Coordinates of C-alpha atoms in Angstrom, one line a residue:
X20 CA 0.0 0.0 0.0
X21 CA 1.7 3.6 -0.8
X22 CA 0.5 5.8 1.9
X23 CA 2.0 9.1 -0.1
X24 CA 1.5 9.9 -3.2
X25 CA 1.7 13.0 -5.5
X26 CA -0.1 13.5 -8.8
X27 CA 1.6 16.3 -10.7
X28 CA 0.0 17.0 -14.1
X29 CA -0.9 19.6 -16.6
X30 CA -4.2 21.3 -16.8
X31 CA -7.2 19.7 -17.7
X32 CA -5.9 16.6 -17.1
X33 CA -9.0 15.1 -15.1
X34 CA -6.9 15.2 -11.6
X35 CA -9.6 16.2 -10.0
X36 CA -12.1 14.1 -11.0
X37 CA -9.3 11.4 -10.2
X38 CA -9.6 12.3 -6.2
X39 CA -13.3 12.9 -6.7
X40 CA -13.5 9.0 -8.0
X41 CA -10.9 8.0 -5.3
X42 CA -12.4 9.2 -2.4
X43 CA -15.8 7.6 -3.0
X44 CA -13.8 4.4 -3.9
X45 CA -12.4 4.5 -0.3
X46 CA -15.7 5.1 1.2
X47 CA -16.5 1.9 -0.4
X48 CA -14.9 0.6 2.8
X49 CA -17.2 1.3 5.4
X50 CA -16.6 3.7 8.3
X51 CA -13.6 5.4 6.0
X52 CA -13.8 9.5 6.9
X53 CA -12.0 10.9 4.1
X54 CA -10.9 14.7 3.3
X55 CA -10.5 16.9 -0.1
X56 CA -8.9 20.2 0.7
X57 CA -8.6 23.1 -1.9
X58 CA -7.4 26.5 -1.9
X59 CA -10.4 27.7 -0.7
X60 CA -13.8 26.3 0.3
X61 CA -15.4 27.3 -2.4
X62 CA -13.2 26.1 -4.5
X63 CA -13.4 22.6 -2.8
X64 CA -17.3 22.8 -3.5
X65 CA -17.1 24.0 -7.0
X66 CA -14.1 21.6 -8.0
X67 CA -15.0 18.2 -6.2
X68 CA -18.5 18.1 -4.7
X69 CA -21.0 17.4 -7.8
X70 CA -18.0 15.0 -9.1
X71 CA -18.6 12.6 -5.7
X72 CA -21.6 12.8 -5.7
X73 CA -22.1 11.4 -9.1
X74 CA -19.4 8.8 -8.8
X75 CA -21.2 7.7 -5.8
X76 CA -24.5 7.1 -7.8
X77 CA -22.2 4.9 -10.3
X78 CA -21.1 2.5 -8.2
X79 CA -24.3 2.4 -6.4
X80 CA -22.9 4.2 -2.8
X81 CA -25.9 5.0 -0.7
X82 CA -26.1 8.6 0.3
X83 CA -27.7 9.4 3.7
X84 CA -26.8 12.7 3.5
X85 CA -25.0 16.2 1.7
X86 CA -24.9 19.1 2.1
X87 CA -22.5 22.1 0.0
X88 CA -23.4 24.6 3.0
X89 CA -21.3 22.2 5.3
X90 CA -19.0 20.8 2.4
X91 CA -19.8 17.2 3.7
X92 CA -21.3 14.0 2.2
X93 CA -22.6 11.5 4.5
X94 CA -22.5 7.8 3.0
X95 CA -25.2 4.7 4.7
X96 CA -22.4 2.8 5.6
X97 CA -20.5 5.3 7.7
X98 CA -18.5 6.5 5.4
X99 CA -18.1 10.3 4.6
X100 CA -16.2 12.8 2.6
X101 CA -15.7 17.0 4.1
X102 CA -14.2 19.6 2.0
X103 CA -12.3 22.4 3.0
X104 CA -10.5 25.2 2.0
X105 CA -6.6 26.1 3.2
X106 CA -7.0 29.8 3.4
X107 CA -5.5 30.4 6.4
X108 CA -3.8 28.7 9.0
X109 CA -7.1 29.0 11.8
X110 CA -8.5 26.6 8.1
X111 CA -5.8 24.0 8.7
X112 CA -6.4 24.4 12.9
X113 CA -10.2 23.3 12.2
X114 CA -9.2 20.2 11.3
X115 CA -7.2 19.1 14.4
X116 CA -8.8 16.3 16.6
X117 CA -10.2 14.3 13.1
X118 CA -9.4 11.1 11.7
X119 CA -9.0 10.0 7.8
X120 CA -8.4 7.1 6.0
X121 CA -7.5 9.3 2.3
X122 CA -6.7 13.2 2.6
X123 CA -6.4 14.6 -0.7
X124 CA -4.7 18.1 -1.5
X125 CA -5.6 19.4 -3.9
X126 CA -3.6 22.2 -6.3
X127 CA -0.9 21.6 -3.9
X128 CA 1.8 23.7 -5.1
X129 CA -0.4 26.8 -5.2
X130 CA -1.2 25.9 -1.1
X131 CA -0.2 28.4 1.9
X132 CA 1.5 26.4 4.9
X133 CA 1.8 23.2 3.2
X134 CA 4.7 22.2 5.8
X135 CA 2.5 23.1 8.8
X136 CA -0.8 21.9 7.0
X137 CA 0.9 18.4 6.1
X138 CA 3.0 17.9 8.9
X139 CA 1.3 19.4 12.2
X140 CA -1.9 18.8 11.2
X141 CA -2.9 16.3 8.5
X142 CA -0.2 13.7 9.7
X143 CA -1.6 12.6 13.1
X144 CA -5.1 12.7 11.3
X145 CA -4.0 9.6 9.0
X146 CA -2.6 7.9 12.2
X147 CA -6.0 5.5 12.9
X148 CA -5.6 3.8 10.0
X149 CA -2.5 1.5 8.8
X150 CA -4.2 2.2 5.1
X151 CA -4.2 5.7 5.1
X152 CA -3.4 7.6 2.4
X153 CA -2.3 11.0 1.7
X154 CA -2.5 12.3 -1.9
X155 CA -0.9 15.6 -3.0
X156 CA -2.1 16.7 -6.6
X157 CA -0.9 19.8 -8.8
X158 CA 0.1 21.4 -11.8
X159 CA 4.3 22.0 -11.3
X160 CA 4.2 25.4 -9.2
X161 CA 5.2 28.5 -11.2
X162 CA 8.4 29.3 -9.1
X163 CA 11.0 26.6 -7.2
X164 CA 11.1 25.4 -3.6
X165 CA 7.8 24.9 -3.0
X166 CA 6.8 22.1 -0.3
X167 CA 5.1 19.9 -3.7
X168 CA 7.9 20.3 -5.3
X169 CA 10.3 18.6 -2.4
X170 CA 7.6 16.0 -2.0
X171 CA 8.0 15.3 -5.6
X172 CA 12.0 14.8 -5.3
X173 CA 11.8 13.0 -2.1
X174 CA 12.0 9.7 -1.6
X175 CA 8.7 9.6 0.8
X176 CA 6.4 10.0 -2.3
X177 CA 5.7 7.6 -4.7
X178 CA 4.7 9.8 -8.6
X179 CA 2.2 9.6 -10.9
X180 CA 2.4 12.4 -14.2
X181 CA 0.4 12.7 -17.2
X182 CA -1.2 15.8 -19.4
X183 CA -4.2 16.8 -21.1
X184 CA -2.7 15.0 -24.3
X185 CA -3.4 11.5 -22.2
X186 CA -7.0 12.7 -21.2
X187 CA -9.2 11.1 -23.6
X188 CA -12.2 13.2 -22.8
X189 CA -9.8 16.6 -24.4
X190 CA -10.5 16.8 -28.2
X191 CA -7.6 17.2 -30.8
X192 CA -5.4 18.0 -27.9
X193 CA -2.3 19.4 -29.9
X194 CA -4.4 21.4 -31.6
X195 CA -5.6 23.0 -28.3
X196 CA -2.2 23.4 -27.2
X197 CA -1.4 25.2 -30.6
X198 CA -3.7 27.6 -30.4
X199 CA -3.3 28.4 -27.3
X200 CA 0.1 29.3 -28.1
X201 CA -0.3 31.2 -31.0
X202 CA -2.8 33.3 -29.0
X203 CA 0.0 34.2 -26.2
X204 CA 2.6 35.0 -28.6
X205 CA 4.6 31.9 -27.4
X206 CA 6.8 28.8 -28.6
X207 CA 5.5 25.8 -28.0
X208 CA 8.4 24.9 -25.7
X209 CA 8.1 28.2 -23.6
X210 CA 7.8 27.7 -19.9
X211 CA 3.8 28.2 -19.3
X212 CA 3.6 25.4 -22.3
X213 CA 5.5 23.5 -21.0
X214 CA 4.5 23.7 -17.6
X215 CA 0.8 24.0 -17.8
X216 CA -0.4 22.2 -20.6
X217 CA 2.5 19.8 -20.6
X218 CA 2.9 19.0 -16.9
X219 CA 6.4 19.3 -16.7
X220 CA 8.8 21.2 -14.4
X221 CA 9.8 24.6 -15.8
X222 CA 9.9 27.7 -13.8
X223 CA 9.2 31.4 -14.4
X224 CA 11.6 33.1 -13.5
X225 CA 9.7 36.3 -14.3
X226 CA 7.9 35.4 -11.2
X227 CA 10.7 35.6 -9.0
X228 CA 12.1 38.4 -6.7
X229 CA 15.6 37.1 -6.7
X230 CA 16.7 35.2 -10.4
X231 CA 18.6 32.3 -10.4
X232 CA 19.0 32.5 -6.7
X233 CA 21.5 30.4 -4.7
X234 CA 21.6 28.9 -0.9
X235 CA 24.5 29.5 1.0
X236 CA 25.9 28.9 4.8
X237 CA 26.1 32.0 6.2
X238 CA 29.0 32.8 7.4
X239 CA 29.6 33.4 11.4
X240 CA 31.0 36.7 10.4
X241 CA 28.8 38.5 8.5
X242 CA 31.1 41.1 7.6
X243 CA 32.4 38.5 5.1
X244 CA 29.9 39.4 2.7
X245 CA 30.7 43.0 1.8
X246 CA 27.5 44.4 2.6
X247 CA 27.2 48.5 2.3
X248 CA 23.3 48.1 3.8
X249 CA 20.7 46.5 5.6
X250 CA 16.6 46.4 5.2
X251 CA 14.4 44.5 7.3
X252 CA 10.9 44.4 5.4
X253 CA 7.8 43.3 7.7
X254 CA 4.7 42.1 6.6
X255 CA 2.1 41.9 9.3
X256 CA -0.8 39.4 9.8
X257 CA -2.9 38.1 12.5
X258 CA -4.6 34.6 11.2
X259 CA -2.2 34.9 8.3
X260 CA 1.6 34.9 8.6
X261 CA 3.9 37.9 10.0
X262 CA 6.9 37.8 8.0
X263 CA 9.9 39.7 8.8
X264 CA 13.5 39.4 6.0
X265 CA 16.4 40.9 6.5
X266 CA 18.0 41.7 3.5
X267 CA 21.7 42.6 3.2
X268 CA 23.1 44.6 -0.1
X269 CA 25.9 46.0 -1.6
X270 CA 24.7 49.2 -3.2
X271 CA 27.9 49.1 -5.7
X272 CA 27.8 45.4 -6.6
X273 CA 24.4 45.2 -6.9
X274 CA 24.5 41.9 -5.0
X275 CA 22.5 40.9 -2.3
X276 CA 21.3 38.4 0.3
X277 CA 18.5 37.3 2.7
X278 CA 20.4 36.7 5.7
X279 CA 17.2 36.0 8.0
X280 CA 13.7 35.0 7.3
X281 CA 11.1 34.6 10.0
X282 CA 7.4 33.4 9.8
X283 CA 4.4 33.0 12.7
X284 CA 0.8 33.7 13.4
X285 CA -0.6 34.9 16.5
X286 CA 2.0 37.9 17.1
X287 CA 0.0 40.8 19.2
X288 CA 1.1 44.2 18.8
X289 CA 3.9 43.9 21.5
X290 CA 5.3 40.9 19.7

């Protein structure tokens, strides 16, 4: 049984409805509480709910009860399926004190708090079951080091990748991807091609503050990097992250580097 798994396709590539028709296979098994988690809420009920529900009527899975208002799907034999949005990290609290058989996360690389959602939360959720499973699925995020994309290197996760091209429900799917091209401006081997449609790892690095950034140890003396300045930018949130970077430059080289980062919720005004 692989208990993590992450689904990295293109767009349009039926992930979705491929956690929609997982979860209600799981609540096959009776008494199997199961999770979809989206951006948002909304986007959980938009993107998944009318998809379980009519999976369920496939196979013939007995609904006692649903209801979009409470994003939950009640099955006869005990079984059920919430949905949930990751907006915030008081979202990701909410579901402390649960227990699943499958989470699925969906558009994973575009998540807030994936470490802490994964890790402190959903983790000790899957712990009641020896068969639990925890699903990550996405599109390749835009920019690098995001917490899909180290699940996706790992060695924890097991892969699964395909695009729209493999989706036989897409018709003339080259065609698609050709005209969307020529309506950008764009090669059919720029990075949002590539990326999007394709569902492989390319980065923009148009999206990033720092291009073609490097990781370094910092060294004990910090003089050693020939700094002329320092900024410290802050960022303030209550339910959302406070973020506070220290950033050293050299006004004549034009170099610079992030020599501190720090991230919480919960900071008062005295904090």
């Amino acid at each position: 049984k692989i208990r993590r798994k992450c689904l990295c396709t293109s767009r349009r590539a039926g992930k979705t409805n491929t956690l929609a028709r997982l979860l209600v296979y799981t609540c096959i098994m009776p008494n199997s509480p199961c999770i979809y988690i989206a951006v948002k809420f909304d986007n959980a009920i938009k993107q998944c709910f009318d998809l379980c529900v009519e999976s369920a009527k496939e196979c013939e899975l007995s609904i006692e009860t649903s209801s979009k208002n409470d994003g939950s799907i009640v099955f006869s034999n005990g079984s059920s399926i919430i949905f949930r949005g990751n907006s915030n990290k008081v979202e990701a609290d909410k579901l402390r004190g649960n227990k699943f058989r499958l989470a699925c996360v969906d558009e994973a690389a575009f998540q807030i708090n994936m470490n802490y959602l994964v890790n402190d939360v959903l983790t000790p959720c899957l712990m009641d079951y020896n068969d639990s499973v925890l699903v990550l699925a996405s599109t390749p995020a835009v920019v690098p080091h995001t917490f899909f994309q180290k699940a996706f290197d790992g060695q924890e996760y097991k892969n699964y990748s395909w695009s729209l091209v493999d989706n036989p429900f897409i018709p003339n799917p080259e065609e698609e991807i050709q005209r969307i091209a020529d309506s950008k401006g764009i090669s059919l081997d720029s990075p949002f091609i590539l990326r999007e449609l394709r569902g492989l790892w390319y980065f923009d690095t148009e999206a990033q503050v720092f291009k073609g950034r490097k990781t370094y140890i910092v060294p004990s003396d910090l003089k050693e990097l020939n700094f002329t300045n320092i900024c410290v930018g802050v960022d303030f949130g209550f339910s959302d992250y406070n973020a506070v970077v220290s950033l050293a430059y050299n006004k004549d080289t034009r170099q610079a580097w992030v020599i501190r980062e720090n991230k919480f919720n919960h900071a008062d005004i005295s904090t």
